[in-house]
mmCIF file of N, CA, C and O in Angstrom:
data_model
loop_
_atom_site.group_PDB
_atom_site.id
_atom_site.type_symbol
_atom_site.label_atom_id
_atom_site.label_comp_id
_atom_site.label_asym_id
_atom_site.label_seq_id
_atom_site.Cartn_x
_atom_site.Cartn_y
_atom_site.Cartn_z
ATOM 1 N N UNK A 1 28.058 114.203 40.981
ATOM 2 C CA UNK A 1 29.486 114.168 41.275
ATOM 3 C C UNK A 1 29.681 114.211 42.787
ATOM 4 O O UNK A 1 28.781 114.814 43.372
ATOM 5 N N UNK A 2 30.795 113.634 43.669
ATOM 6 C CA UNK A 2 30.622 113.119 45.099
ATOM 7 C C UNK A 2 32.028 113.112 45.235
ATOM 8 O O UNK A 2 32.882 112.344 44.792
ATOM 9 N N UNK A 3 32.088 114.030 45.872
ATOM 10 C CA UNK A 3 33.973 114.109 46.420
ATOM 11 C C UNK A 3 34.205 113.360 47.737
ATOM 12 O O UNK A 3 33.301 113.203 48.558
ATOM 13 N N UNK A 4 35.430 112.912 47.900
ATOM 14 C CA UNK A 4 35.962 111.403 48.721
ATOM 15 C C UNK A 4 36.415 112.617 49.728
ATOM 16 O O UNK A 4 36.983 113.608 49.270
ATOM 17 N N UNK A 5 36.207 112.518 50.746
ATOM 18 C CA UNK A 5 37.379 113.189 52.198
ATOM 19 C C UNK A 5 38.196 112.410 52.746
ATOM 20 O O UNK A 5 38.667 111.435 52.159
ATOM 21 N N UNK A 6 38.448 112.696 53.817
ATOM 22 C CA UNK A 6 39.649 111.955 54.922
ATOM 23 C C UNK A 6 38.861 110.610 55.422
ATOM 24 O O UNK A 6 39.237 109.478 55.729
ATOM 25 N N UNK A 7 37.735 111.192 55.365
ATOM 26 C CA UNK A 7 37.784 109.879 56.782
ATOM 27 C C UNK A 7 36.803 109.120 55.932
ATOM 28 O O UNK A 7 35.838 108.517 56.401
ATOM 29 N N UNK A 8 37.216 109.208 54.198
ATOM 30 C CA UNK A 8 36.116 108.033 53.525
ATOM 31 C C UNK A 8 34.598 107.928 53.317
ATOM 32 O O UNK A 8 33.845 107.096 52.810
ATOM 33 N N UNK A 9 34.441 109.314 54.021
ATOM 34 C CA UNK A 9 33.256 109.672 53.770
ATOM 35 C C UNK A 9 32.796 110.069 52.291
ATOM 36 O O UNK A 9 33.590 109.861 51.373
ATOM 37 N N UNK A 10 31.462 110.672 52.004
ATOM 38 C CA UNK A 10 31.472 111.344 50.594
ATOM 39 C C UNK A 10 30.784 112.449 50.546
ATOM 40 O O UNK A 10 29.571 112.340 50.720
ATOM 41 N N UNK A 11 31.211 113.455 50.363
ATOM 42 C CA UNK A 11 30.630 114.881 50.175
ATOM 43 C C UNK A 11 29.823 115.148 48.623
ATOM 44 O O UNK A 11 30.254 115.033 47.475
ATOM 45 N N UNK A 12 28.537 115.532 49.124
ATOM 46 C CA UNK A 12 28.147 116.305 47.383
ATOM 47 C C UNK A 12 28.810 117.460 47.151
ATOM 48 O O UNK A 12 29.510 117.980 48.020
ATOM 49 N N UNK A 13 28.670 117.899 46.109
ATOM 50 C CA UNK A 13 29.713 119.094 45.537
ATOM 51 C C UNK A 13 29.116 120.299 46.479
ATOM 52 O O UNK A 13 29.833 121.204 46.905
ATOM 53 N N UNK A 14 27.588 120.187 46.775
ATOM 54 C CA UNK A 14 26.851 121.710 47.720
ATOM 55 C C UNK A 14 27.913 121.656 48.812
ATOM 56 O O UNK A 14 28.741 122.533 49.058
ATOM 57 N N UNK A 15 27.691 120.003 49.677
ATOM 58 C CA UNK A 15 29.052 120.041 51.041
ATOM 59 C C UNK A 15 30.235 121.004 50.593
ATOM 60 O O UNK A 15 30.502 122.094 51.099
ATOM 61 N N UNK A 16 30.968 120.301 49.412
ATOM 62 C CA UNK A 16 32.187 120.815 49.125
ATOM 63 C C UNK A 16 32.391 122.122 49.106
ATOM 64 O O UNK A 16 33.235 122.548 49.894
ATOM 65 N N UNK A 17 31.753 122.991 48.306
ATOM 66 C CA UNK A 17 31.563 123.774 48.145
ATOM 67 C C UNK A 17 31.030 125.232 49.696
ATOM 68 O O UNK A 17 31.332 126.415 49.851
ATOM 69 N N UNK A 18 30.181 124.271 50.476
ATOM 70 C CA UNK A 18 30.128 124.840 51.758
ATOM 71 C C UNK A 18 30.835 125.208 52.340
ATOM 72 O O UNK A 18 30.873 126.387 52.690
ATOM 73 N N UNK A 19 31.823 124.166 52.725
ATOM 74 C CA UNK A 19 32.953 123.565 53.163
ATOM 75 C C UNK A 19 34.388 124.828 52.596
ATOM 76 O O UNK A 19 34.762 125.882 53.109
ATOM 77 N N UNK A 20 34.666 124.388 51.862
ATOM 78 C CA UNK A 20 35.382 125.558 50.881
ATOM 79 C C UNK A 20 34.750 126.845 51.573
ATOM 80 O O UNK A 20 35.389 127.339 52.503
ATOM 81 N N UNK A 21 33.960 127.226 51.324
ATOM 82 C CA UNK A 21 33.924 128.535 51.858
ATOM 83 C C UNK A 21 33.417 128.953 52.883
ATOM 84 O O UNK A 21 33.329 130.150 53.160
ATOM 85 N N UNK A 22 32.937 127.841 53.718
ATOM 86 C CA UNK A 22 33.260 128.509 55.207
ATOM 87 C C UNK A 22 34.614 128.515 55.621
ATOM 88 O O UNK A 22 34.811 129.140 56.663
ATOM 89 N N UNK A 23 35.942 127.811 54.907
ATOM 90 C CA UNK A 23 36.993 128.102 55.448
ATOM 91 C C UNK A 23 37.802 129.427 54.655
ATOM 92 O O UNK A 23 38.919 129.881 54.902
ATOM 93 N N UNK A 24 37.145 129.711 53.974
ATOM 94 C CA UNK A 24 38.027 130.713 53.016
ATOM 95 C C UNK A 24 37.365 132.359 53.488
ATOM 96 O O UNK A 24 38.046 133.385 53.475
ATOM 97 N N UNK A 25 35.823 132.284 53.909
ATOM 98 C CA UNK A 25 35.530 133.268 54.156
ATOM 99 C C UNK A 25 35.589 133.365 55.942
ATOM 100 O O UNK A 25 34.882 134.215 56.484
ATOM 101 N N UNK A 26 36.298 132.625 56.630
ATOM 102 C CA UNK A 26 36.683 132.894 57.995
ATOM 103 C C UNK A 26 35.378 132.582 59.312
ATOM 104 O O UNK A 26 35.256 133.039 60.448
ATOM 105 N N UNK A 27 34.407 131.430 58.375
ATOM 106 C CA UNK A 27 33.682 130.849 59.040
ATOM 107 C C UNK A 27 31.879 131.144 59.142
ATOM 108 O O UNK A 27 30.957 130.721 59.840
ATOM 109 N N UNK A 28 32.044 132.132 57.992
ATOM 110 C CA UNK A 28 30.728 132.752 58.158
ATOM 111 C C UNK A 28 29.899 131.779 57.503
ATOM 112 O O UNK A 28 30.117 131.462 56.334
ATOM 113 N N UNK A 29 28.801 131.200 58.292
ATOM 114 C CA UNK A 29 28.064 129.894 57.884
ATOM 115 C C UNK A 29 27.157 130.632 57.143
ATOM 116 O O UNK A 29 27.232 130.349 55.947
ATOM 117 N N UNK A 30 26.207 131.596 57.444
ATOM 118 C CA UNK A 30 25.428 132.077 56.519
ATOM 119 C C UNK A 30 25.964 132.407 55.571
ATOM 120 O O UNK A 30 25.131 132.319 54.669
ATOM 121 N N UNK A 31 27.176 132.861 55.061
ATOM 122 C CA UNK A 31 27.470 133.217 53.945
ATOM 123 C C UNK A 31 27.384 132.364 52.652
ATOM 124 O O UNK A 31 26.836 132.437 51.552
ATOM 125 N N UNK A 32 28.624 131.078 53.685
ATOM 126 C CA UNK A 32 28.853 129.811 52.709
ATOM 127 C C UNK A 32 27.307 128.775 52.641
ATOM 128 O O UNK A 32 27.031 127.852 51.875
ATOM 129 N N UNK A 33 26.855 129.121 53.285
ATOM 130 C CA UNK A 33 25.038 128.246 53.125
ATOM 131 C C UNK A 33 24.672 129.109 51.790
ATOM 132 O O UNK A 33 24.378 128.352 50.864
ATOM 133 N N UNK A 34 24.614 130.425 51.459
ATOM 134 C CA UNK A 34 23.902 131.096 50.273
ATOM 135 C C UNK A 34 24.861 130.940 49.211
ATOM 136 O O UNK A 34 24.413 131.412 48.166
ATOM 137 N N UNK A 35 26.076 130.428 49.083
ATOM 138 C CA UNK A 35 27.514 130.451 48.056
ATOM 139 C C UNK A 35 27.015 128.927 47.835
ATOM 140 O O UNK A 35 27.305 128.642 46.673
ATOM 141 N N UNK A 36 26.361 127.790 48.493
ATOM 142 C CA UNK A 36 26.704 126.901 48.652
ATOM 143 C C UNK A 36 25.267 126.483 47.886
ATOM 144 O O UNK A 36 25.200 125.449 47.221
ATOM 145 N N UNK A 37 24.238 127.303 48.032
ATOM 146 C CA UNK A 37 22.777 127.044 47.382
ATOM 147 C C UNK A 37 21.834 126.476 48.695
ATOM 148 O O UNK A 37 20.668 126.206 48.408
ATOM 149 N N UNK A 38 22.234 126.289 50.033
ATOM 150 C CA UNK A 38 21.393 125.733 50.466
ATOM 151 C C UNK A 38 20.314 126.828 51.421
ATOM 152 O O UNK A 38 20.630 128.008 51.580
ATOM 153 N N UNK A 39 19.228 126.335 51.916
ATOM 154 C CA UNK A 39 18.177 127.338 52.254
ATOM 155 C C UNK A 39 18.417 127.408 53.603
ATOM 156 O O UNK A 39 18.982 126.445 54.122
ATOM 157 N N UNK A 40 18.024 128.595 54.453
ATOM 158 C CA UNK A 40 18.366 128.937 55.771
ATOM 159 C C UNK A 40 17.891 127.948 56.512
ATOM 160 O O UNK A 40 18.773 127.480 57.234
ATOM 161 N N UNK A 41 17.081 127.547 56.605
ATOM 162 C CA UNK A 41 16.281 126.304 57.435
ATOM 163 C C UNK A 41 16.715 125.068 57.657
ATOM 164 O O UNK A 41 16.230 124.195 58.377
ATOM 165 N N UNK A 42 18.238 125.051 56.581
ATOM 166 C CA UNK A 42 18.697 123.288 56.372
ATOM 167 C C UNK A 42 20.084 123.727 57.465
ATOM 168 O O UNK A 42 20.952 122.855 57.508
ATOM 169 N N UNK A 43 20.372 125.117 58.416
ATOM 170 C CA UNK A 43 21.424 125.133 58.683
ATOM 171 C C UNK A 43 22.142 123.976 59.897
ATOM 172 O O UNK A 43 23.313 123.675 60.126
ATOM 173 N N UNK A 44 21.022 123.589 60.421
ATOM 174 C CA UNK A 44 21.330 122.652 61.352
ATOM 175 C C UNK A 44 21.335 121.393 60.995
ATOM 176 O O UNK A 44 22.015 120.840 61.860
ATOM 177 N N UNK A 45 20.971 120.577 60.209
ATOM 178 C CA UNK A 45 21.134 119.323 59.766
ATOM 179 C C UNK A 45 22.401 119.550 58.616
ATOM 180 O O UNK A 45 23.157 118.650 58.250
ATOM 181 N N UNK A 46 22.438 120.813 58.196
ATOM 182 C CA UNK A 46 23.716 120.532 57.379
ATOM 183 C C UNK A 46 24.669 120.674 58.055
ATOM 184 O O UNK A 46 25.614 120.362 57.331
ATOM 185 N N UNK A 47 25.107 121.011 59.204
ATOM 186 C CA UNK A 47 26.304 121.516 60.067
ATOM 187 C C UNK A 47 26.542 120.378 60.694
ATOM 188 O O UNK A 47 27.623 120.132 61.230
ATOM 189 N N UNK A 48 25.586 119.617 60.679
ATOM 190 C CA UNK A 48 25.243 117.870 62.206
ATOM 191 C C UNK A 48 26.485 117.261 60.704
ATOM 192 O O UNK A 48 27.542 116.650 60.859
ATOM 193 N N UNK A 49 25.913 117.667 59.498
ATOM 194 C CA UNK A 49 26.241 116.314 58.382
ATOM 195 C C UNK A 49 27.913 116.257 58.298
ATOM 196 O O UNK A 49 28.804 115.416 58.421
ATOM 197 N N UNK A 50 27.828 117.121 58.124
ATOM 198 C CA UNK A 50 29.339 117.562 58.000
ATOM 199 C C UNK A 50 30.148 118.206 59.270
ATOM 200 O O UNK A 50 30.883 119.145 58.964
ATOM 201 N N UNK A 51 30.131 118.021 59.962
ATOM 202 C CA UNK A 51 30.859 118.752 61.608
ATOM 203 C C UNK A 51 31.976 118.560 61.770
ATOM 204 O O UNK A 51 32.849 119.409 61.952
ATOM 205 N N UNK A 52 32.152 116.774 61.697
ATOM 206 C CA UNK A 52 33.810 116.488 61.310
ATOM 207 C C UNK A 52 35.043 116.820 60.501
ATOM 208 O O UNK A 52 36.255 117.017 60.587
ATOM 209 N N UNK A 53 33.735 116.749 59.431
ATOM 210 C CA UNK A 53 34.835 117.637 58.633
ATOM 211 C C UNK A 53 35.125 119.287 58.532
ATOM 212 O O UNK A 53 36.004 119.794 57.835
ATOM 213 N N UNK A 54 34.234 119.962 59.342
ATOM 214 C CA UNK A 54 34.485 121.498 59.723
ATOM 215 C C UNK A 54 35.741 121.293 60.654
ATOM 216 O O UNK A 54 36.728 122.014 60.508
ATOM 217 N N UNK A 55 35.698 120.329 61.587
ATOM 218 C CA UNK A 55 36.568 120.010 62.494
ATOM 219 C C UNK A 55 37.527 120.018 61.668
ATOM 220 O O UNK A 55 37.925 121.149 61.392
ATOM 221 N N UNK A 56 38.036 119.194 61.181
ATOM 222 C CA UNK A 56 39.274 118.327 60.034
ATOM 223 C C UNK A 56 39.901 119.760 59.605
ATOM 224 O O UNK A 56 40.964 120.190 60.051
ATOM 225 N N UNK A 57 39.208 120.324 58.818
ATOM 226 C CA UNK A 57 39.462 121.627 57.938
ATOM 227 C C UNK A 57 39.807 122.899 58.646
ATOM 228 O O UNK A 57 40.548 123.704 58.083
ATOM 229 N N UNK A 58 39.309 123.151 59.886
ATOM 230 C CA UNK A 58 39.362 123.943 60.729
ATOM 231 C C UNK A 58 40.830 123.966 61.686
ATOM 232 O O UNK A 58 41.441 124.993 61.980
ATOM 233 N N UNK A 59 41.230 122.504 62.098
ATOM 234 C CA UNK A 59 42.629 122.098 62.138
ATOM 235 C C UNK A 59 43.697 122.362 61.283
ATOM 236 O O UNK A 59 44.739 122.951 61.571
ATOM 237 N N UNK A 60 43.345 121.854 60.137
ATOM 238 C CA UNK A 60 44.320 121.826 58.864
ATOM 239 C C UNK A 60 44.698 123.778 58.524
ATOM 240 O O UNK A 60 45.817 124.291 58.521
ATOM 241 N N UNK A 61 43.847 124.225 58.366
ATOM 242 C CA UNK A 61 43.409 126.123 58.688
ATOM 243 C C UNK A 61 44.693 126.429 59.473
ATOM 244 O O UNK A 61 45.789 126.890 59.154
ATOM 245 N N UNK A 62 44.016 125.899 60.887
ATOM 246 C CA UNK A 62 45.282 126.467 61.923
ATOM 247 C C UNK A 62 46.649 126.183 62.126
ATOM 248 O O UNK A 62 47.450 126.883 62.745
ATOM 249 N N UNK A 63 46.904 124.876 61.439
ATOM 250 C CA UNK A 63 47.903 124.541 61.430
ATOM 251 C C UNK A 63 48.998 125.446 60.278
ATOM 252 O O UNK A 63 50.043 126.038 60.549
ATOM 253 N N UNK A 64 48.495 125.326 59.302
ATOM 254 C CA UNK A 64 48.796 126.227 58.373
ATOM 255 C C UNK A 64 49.288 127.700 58.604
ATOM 256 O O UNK A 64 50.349 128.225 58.269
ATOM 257 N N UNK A 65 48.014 128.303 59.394
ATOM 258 C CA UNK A 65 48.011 129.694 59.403
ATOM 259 C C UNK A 65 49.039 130.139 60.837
ATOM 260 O O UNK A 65 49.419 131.279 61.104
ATOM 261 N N UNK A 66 49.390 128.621 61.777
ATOM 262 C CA UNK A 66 50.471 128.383 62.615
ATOM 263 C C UNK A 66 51.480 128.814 62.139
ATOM 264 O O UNK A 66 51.829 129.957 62.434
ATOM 265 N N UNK A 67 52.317 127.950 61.182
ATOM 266 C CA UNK A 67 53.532 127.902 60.278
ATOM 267 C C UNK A 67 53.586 129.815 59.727
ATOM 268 O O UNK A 67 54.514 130.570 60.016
ATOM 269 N N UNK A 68 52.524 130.156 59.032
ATOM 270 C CA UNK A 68 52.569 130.738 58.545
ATOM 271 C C UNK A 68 53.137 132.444 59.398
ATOM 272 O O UNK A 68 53.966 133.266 59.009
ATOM 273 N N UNK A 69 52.361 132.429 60.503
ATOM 274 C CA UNK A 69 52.468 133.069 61.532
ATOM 275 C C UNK A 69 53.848 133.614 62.259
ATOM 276 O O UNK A 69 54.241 134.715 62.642
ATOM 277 N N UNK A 70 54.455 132.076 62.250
ATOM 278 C CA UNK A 70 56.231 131.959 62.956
ATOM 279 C C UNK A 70 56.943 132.480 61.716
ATOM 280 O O UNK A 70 57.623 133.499 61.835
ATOM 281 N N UNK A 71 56.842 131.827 60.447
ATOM 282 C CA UNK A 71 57.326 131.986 60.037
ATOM 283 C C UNK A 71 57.603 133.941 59.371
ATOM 284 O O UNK A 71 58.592 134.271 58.716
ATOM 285 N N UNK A 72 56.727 134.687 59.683
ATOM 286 C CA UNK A 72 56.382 136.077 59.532
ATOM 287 C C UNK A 72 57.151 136.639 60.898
ATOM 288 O O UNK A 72 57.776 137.698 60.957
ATOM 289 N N UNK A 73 56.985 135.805 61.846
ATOM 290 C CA UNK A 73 57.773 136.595 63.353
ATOM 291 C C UNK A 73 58.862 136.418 63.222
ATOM 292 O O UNK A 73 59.530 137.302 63.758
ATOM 293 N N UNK A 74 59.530 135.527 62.656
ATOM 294 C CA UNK A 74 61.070 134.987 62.255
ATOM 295 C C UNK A 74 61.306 135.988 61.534
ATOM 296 O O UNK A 74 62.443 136.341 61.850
ATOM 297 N N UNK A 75 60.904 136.680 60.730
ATOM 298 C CA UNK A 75 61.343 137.107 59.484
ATOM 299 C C UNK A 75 61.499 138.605 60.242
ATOM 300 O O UNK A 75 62.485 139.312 60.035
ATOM 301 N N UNK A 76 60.356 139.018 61.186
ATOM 302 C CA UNK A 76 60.252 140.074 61.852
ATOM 303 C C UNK A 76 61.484 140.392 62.591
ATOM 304 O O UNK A 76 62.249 141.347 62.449
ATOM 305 N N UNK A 77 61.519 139.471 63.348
ATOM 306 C CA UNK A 77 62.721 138.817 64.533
ATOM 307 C C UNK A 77 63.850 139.321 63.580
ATOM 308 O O UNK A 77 64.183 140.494 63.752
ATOM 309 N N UNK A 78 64.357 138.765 62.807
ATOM 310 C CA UNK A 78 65.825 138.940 62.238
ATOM 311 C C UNK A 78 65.681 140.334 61.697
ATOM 312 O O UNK A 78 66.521 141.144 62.090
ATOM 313 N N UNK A 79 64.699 140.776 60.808
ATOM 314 C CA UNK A 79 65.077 142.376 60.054
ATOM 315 C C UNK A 79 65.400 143.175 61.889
ATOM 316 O O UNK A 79 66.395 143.894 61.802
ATOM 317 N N UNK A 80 64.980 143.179 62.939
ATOM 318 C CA UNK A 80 65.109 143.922 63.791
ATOM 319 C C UNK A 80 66.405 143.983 64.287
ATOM 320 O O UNK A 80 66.903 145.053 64.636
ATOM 321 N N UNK A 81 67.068 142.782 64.355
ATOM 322 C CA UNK A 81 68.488 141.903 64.951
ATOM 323 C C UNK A 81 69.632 143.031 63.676
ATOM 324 O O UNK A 81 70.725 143.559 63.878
ATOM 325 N N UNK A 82 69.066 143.025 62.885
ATOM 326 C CA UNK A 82 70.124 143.798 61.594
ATOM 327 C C UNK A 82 69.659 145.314 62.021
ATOM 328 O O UNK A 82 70.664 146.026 62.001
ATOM 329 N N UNK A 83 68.880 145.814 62.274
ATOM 330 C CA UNK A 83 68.356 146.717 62.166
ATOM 331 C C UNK A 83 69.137 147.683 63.231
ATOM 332 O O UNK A 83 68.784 148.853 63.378
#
């Protein structure tokens, strides 16, 4: 099974799965390498394989966690304005 990304590339489900959780667990590569099945020794050719898309995902992350951010100071901002 071979999941499609952005830029038309194709990920095996181990990528995906890497991928997934180096962004969910806040980047810890060793973690998502042992979640992911792959062996300590592959960490550098697997990071070369996929980089762009750490990039891609790593954007998409911040952008998100951007919005998410204002939108919490806004909320901060006004209870104080009443307050």
């Amino acid at each position: 099974n071979v999941n499609v990304i952005m830029n038309n590339l194709k990920l095996t489900d181990k990528q995906e799965t890497f991928l997934s959780t180096l962004v969910e667990n806040g980047g810890r590569v060793k973690e998502a390498m042992e979640v992911a099945g792959y062996h300590p020794g592959s960490r550098g050719n697997l990071i070369n394989s996929v980089k762009d898309e750490i990039i891609e995902r790593t954007r998409q992350h911040l952008a998100s966690s951007s919005v998410q951010a204002a939108n919490r100071w806004m909320l901060d901002s006004e209870q104080q304005m009443i307050s």
